[in-house]
Coordinates of N, CA and C in Angstrom, one line a residue:
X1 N -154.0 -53.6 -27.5 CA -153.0 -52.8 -26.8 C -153.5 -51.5 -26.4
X2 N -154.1 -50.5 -27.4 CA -154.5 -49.4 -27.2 C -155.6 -49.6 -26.1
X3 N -156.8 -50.6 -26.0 CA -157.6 -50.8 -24.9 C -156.8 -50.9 -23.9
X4 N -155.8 -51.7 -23.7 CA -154.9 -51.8 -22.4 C -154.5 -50.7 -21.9
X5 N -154.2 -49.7 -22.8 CA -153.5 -48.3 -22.0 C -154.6 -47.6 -21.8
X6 N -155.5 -47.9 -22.4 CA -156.8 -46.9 -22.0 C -157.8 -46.9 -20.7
X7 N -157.2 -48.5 -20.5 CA -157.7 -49.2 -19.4 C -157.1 -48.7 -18.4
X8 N -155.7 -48.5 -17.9 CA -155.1 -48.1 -17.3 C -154.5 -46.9 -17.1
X9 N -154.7 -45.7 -18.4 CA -154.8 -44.7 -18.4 C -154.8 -43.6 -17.2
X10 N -155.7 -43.6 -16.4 CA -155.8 -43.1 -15.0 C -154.7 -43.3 -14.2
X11 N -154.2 -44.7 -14.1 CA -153.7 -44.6 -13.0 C -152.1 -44.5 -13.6
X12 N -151.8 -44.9 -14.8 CA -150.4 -44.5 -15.3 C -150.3 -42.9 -15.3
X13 N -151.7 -42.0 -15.3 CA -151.4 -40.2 -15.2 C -151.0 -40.2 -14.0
X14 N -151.7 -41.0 -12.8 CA -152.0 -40.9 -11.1 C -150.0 -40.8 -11.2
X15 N -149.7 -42.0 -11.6 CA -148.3 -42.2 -11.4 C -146.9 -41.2 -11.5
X16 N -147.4 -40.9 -13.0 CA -146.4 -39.5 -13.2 C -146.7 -38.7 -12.4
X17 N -147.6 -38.5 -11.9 CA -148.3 -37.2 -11.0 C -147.7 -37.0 -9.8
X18 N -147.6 -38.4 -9.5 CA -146.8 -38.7 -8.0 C -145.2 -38.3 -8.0
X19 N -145.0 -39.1 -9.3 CA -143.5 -39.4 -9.5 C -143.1 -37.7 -9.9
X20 N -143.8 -36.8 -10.3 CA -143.0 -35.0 -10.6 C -143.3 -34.4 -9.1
X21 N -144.6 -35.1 -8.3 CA -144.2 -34.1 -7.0 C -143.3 -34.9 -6.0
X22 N -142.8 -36.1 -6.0 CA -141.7 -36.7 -5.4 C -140.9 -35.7 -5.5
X23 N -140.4 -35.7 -7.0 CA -139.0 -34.7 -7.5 C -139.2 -34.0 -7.2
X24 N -140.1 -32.7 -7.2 CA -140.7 -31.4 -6.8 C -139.8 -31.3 -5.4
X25 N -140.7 -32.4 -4.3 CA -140.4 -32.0 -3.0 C -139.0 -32.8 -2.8
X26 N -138.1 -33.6 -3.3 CA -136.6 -33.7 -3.0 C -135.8 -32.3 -3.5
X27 N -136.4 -31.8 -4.6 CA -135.4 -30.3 -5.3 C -135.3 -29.4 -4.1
X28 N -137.0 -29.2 -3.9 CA -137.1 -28.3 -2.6 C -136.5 -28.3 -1.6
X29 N -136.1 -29.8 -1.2 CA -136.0 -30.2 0.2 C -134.3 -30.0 0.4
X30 N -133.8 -30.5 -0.8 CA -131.7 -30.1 -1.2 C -131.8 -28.9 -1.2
X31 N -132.8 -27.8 -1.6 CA -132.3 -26.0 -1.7 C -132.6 -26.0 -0.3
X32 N -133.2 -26.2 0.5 CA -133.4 -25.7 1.8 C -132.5 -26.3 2.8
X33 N -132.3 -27.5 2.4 CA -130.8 -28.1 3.1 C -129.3 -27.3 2.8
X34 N -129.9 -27.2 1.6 CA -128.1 -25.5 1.7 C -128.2 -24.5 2.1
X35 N -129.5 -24.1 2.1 CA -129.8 -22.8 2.8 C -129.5 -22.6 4.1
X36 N -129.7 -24.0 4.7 CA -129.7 -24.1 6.2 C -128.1 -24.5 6.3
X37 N -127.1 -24.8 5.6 CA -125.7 -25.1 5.5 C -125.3 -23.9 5.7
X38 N -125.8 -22.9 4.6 CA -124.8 -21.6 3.9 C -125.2 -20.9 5.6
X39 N -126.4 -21.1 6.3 CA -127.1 -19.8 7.4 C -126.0 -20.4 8.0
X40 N -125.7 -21.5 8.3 CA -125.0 -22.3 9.7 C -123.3 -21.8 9.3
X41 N -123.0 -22.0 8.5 CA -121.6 -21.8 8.1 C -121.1 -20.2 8.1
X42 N -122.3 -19.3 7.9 CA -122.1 -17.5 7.8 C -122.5 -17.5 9.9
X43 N -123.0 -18.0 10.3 CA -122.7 -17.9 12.1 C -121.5 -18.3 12.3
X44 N -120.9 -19.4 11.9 CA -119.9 -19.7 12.4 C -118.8 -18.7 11.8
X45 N -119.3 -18.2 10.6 CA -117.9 -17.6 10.4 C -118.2 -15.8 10.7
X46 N -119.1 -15.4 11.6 CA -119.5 -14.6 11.7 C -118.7 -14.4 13.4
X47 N -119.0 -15.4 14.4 CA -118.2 -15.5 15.6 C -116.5 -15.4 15.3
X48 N -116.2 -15.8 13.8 CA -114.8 -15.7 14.1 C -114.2 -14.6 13.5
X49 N -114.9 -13.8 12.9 CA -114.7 -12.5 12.8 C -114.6 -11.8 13.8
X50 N -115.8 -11.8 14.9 CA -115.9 -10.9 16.1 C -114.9 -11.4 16.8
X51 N -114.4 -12.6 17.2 CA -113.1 -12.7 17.5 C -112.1 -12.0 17.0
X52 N -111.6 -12.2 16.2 CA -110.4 -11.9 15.0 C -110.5 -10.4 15.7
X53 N -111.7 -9.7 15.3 CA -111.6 -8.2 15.8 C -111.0 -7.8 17.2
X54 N -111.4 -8.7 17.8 CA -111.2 -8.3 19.3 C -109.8 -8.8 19.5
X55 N -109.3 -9.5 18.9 CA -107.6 -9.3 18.9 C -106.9 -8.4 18.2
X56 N -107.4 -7.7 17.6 CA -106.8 -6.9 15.9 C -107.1 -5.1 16.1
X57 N -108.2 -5.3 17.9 CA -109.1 -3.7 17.7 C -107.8 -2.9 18.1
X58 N -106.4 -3.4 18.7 CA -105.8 -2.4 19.3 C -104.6 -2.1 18.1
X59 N -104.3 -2.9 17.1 CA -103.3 -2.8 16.2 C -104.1 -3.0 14.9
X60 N -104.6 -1.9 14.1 CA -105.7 -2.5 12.8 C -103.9 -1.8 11.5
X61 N -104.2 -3.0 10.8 CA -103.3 -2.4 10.3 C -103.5 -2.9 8.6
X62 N -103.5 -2.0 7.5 CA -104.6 -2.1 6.3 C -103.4 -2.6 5.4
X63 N -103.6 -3.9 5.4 CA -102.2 -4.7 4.2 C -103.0 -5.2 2.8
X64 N -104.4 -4.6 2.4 CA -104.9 -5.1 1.3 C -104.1 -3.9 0.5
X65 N -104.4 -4.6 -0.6 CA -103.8 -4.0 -2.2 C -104.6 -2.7 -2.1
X66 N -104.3 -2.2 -2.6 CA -105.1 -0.7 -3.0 C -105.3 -0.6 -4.1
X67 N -106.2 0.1 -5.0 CA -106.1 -0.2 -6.9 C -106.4 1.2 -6.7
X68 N -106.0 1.8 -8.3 CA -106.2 2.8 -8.4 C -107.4 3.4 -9.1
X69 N -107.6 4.6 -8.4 CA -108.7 5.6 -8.6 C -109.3 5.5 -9.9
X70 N -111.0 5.0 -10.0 CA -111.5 4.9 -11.6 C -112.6 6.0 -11.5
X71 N -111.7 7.2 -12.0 CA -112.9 8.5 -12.2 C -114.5 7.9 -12.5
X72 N -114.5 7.1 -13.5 CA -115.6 6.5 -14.5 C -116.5 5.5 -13.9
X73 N -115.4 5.4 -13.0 CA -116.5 4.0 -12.2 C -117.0 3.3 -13.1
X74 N -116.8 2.7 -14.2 CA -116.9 1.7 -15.0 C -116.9 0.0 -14.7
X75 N -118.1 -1.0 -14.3 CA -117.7 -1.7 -14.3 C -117.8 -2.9 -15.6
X76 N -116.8 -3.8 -16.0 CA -117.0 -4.4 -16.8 C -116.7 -5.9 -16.3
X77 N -117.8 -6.8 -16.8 CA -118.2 -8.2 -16.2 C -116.9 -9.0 -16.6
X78 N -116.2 -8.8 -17.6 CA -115.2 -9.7 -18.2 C -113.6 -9.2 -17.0
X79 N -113.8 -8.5 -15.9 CA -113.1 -8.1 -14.8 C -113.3 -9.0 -13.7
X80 N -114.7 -9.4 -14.0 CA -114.9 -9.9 -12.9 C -114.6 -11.4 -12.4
X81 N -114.2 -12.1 -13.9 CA -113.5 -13.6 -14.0 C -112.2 -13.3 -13.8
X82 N -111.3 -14.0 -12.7 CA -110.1 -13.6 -12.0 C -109.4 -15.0 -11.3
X83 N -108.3 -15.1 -11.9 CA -107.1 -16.5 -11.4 C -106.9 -16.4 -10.1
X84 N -107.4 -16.7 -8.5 CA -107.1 -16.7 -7.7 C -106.1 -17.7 -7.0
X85 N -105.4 -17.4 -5.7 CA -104.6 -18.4 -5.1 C -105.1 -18.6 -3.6
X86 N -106.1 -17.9 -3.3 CA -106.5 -17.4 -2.1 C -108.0 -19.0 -2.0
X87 N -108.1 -19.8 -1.5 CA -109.3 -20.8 -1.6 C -109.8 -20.6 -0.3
X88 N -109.7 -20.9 0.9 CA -110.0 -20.5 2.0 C -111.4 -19.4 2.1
X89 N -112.6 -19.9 2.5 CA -113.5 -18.8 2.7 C -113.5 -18.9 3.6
X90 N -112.9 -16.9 4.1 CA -112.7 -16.5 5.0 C -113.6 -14.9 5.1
X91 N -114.3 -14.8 6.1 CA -114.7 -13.2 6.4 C -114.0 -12.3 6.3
X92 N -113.6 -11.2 5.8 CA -113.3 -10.1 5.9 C -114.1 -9.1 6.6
X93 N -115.2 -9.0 6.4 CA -116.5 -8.0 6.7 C -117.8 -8.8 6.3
X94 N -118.6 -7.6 6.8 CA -120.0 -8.5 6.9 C -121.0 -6.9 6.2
X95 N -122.0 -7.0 5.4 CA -122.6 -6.3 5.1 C -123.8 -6.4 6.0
X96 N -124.7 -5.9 6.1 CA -126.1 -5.8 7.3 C -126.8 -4.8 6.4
X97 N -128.3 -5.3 5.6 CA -129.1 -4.8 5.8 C -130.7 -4.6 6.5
X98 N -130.8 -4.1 7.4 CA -131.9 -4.6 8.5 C -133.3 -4.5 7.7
X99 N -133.5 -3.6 7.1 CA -134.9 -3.5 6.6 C -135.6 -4.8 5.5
X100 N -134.3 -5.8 5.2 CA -134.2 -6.8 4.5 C -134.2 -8.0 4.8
X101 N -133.9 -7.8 6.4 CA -133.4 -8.9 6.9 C -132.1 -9.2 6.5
X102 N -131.1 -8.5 6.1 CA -129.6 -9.4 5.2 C -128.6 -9.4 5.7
X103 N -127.6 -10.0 6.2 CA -126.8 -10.2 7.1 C -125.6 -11.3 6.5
X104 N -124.7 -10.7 5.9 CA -123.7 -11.7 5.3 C -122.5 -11.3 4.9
X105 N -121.8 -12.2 5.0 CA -120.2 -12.2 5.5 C -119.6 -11.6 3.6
X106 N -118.6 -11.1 4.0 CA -117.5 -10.8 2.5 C -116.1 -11.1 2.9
X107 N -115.6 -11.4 1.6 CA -114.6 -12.1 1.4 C -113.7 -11.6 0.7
X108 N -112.2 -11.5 0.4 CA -111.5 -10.8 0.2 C -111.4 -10.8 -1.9
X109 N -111.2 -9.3 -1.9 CA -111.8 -9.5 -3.7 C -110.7 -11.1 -4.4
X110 N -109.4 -11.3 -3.3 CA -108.5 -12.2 -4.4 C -109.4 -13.7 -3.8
X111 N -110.4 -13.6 -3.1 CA -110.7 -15.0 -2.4 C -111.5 -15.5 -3.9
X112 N -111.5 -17.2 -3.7 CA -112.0 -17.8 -4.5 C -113.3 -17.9 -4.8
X113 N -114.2 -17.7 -3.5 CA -115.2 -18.0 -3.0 C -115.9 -16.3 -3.4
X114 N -115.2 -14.9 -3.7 CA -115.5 -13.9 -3.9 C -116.1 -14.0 -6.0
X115 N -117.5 -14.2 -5.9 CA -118.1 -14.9 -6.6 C -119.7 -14.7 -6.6
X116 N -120.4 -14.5 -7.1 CA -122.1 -14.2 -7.0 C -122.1 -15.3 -7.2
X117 N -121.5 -16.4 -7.6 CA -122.3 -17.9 -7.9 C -122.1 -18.5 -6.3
X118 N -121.1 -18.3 -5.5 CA -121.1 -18.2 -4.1 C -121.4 -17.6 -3.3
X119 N -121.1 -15.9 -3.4 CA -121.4 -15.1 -2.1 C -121.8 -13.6 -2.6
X120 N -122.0 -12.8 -1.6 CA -122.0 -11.1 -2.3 C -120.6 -11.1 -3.1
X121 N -120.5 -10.5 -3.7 CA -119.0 -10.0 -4.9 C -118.7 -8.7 -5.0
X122 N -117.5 -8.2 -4.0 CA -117.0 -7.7 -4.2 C -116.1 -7.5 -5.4
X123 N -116.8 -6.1 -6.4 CA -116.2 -6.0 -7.8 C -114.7 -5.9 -7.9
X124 N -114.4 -5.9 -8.8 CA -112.7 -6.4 -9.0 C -112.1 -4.6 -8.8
X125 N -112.4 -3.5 -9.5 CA -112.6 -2.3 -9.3 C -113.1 -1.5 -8.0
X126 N -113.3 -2.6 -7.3 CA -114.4 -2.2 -5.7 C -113.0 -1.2 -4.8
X127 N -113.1 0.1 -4.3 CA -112.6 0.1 -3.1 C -112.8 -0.9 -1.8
X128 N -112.1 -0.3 -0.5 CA -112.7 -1.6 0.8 C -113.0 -0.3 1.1
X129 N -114.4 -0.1 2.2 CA -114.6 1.4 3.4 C -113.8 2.0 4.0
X130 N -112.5 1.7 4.3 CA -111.4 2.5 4.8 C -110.8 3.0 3.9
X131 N -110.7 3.0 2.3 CA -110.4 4.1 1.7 C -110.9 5.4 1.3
X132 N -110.1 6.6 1.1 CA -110.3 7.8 1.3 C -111.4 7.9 -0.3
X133 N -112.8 8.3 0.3 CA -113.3 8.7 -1.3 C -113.8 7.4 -1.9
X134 N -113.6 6.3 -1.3 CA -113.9 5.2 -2.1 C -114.8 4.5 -2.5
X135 N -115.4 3.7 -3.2 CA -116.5 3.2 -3.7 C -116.5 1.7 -3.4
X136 N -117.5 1.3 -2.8 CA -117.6 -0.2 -2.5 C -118.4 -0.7 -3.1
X137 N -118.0 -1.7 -4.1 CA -119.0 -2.0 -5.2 C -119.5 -3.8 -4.7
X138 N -120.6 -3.8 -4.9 CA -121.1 -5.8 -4.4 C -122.1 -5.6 -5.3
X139 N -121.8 -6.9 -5.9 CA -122.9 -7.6 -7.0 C -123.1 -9.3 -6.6
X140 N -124.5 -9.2 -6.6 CA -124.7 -10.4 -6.0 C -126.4 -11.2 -6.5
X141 N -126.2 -12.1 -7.0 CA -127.8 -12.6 -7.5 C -129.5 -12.3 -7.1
X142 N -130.3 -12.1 -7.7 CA -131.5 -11.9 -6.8 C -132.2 -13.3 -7.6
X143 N -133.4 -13.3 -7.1 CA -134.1 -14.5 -7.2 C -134.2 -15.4 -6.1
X144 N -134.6 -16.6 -6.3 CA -135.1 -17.6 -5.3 C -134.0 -18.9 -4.6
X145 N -133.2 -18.5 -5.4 CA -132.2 -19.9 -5.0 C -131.7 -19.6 -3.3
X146 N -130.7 -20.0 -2.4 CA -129.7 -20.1 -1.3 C -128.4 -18.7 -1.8
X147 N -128.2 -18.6 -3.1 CA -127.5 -17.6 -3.5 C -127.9 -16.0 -4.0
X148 N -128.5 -16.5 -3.3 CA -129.5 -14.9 -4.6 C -129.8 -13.8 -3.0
X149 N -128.5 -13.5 -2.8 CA -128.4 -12.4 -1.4 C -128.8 -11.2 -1.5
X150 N -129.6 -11.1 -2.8 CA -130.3 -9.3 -3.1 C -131.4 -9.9 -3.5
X151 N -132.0 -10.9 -3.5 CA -133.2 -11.1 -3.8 C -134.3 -9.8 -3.4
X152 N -134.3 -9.2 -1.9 CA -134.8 -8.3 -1.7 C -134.2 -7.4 -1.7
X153 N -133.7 -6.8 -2.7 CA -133.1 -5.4 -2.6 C -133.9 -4.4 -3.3
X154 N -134.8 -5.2 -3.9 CA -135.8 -4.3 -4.9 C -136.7 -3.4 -3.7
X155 N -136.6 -3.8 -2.4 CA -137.5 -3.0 -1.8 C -136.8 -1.9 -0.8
X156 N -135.8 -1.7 -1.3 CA -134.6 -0.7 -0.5 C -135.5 0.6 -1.4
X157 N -135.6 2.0 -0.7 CA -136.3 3.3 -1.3 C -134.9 4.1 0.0
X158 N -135.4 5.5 -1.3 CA -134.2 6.8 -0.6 C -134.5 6.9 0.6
X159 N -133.4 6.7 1.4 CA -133.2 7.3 3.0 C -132.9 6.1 3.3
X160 N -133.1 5.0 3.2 CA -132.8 3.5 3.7 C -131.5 3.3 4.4
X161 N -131.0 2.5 4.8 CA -129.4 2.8 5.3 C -129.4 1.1 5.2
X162 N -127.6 1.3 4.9 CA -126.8 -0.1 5.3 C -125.5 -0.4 5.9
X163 N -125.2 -1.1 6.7 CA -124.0 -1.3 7.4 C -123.0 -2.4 6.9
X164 N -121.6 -1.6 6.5 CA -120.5 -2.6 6.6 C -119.9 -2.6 7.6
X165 N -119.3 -4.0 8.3 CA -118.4 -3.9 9.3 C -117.4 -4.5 9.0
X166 N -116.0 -3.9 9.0 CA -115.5 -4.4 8.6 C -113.7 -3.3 9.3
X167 N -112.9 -4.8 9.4 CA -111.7 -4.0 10.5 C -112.0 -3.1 11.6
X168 N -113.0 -3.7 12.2 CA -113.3 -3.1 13.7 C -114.0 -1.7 13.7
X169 N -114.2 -1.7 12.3 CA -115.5 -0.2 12.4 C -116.7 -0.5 11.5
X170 N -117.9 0.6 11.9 CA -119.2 -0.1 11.4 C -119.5 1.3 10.5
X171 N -119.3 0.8 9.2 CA -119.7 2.3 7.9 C -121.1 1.8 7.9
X172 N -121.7 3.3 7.8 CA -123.0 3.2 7.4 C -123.6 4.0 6.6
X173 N -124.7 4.0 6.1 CA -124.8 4.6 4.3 C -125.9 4.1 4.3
X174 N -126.1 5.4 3.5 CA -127.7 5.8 3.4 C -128.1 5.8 1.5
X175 N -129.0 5.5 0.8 CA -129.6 5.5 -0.2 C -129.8 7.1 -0.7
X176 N -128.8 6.8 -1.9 CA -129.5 8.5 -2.0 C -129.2 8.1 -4.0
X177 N -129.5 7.2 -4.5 CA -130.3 6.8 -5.3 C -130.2 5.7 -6.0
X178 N -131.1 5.5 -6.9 CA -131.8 4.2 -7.1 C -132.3 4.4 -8.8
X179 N -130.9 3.3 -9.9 CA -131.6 3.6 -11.2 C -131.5 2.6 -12.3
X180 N -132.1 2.0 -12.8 CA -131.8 1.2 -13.4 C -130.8 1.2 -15.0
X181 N -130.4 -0.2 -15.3 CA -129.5 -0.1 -16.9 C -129.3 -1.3 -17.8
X182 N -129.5 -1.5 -18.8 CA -129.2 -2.5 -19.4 C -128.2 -3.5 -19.5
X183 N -128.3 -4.4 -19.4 CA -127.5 -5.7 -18.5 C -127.0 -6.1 -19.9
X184 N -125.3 -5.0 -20.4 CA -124.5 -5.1 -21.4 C -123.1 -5.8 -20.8
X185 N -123.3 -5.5 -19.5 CA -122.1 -5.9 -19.4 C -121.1 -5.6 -18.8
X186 N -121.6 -3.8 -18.7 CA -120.9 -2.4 -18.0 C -121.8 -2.0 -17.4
X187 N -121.8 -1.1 -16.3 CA -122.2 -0.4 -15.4 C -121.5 0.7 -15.2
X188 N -122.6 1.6 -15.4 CA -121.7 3.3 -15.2 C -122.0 4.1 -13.9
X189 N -121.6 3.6 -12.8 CA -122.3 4.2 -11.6 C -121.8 5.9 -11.1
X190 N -123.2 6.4 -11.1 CA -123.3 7.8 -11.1 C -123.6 8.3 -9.4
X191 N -122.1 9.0 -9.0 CA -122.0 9.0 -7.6 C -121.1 10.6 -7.6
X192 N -120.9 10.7 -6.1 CA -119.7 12.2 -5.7 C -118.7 11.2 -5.5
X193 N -117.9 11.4 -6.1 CA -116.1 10.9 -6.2 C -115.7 11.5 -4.8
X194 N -116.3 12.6 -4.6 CA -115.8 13.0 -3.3 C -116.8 12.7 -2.0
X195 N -117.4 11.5 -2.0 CA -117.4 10.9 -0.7 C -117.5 9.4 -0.9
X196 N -117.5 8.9 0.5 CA -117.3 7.8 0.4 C -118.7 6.5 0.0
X197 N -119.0 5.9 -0.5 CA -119.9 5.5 -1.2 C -120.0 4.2 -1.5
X198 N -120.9 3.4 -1.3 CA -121.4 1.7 -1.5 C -122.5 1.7 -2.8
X199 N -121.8 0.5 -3.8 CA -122.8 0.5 -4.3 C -123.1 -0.5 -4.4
X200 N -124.5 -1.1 -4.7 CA -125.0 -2.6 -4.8 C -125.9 -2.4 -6.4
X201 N -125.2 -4.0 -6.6 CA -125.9 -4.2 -8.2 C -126.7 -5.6 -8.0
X202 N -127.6 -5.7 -8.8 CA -128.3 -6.7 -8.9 C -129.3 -7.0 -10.0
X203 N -130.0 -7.8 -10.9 CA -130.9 -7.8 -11.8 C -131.8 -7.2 -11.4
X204 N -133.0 -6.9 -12.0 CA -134.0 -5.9 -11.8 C -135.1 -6.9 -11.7
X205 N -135.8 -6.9 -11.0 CA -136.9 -7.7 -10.4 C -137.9 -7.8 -11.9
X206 N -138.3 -8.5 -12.2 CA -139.2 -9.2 -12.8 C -138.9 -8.4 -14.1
X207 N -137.3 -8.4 -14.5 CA -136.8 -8.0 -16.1 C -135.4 -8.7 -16.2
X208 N -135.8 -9.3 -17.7 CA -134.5 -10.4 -18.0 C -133.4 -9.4 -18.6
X209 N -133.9 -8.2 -18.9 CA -132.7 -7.3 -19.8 C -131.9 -6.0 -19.1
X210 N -132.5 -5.6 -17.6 CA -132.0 -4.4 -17.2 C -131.5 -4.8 -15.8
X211 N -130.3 -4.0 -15.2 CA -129.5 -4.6 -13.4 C -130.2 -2.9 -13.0
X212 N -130.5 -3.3 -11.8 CA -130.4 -2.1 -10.7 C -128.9 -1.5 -10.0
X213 N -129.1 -0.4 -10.2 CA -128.0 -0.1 -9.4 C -128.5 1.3 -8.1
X214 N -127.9 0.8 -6.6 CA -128.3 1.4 -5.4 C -126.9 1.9 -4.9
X215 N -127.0 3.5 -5.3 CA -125.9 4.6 -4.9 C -126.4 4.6 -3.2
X216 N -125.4 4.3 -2.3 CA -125.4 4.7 -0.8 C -124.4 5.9 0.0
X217 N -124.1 6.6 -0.1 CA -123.4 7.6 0.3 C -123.1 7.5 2.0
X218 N -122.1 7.3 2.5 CA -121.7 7.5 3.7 C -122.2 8.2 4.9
X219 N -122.4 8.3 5.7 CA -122.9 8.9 7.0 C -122.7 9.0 8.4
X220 N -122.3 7.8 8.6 CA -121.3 7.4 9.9 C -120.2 6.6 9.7
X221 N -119.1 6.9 11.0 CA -118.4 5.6 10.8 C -117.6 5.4 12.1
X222 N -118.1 4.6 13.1 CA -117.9 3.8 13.9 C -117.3 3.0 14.9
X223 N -116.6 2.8 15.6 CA -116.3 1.8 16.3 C -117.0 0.3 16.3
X224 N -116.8 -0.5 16.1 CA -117.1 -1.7 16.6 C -117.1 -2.6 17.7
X225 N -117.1 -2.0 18.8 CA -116.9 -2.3 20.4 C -117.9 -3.6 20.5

């Protein structure tokens, strides 16, 4: 028996060999098949925003919830699990960052689909850009997967700029700093309460224990024509 498998030894290794890059290239081939789902389905829902707008540019009228003012900007992850009724993924706005290539739709914080295991996430604490002073908080995966929409955000440096559009006007914000923190659970974002401000959170590139966080401060804001 042991001569028998010794005998054929080679070509039973040849086999598994075959049979792990089979699997290899079907894993690969399903991540890039969603990839090419999630790009096709953020165009289509990208056109219906720019619609939506161009019926809405002459009456904008702001019926989201408001929350109140968090001196501390505190955020805590156990906020961010939330009972929705809203299922429907639908655009609200669209983040754009060009030096990244990033380009992707957001969703309303009560939507279902408002989720880093789905899309950018809008923190539960987040202002939206049309409030006065407000802070726009998105946390969203980095890494390799179709989900991981900050994957490159490690290469954003001070002065960088990003665009929300969102209710027919285009906020835009500039990097004015960049720091990392230990991934407890909270995030203490250090910003001017008195302007208007985006922040993006994300793991820290090649560390399993610390999230980045990217303070953007306001600079323009826009029409959307």
């Amino acid at each position: 028996m042991i001569n028998l498998i010794n005998k054929y030894k080679n070509i039973i290794l040849l086999s598994i060999g075959l049979l792990l890059i089979i699997i290899s290239i079907i894993l690969i081939g399903y991540d890039r098949i969603e990839l090419i789902k999630s790009n096709v389905f953020d165009e289509v829902e990208l056109l219906k925003y720019k619609e939506n707008n161009k019926k809405e540019q002459e009456n904008i009228i702001d019926n989201e919830d408001i929350i109140d003012d968090i001196d501390t900007d505190i955020i805590n992850d156990e906020n961010n699990i939330k009972k929705t009724t809203i299922n429907k993924r639908e655009y609200i706005g669209y983040l754009e960052i060009k030096k990244i290539n990033l380009r992707q739709g957001l969703v309303s914080k009560n939507s279902y689909y408002n989720n880093v295991n789905y899309n950018i996430q809008i923190i539960k604490s987040s202002n939206y850009p049309n409030e006065e002073n407000g802070n726009v908080i998105l946390a969203a995966h980095s890494g390799t997967s179709s989900i991981s929409y900050f994957k490159n955000l490690y290469k954003l440096e001070i002065n960088d700029e990003a665009k929300i559009y969102y209710k027919g006007k285009i906020y835009t914000y500039r990097v004015n700093n960049i720091y990392n923190v230990p991934k407890t659970g909270v995030v203490i974002i250090k910003r001017d309460i008195y302007k208007k401000t985006l922040t993006l959170i994300t793991c820290t590139k090649n560390s399993n224990t610390e999230q980045t966080v990217y303070v953007l401060n306001l600079i323009s804001e826009e029409s959307d024509n």
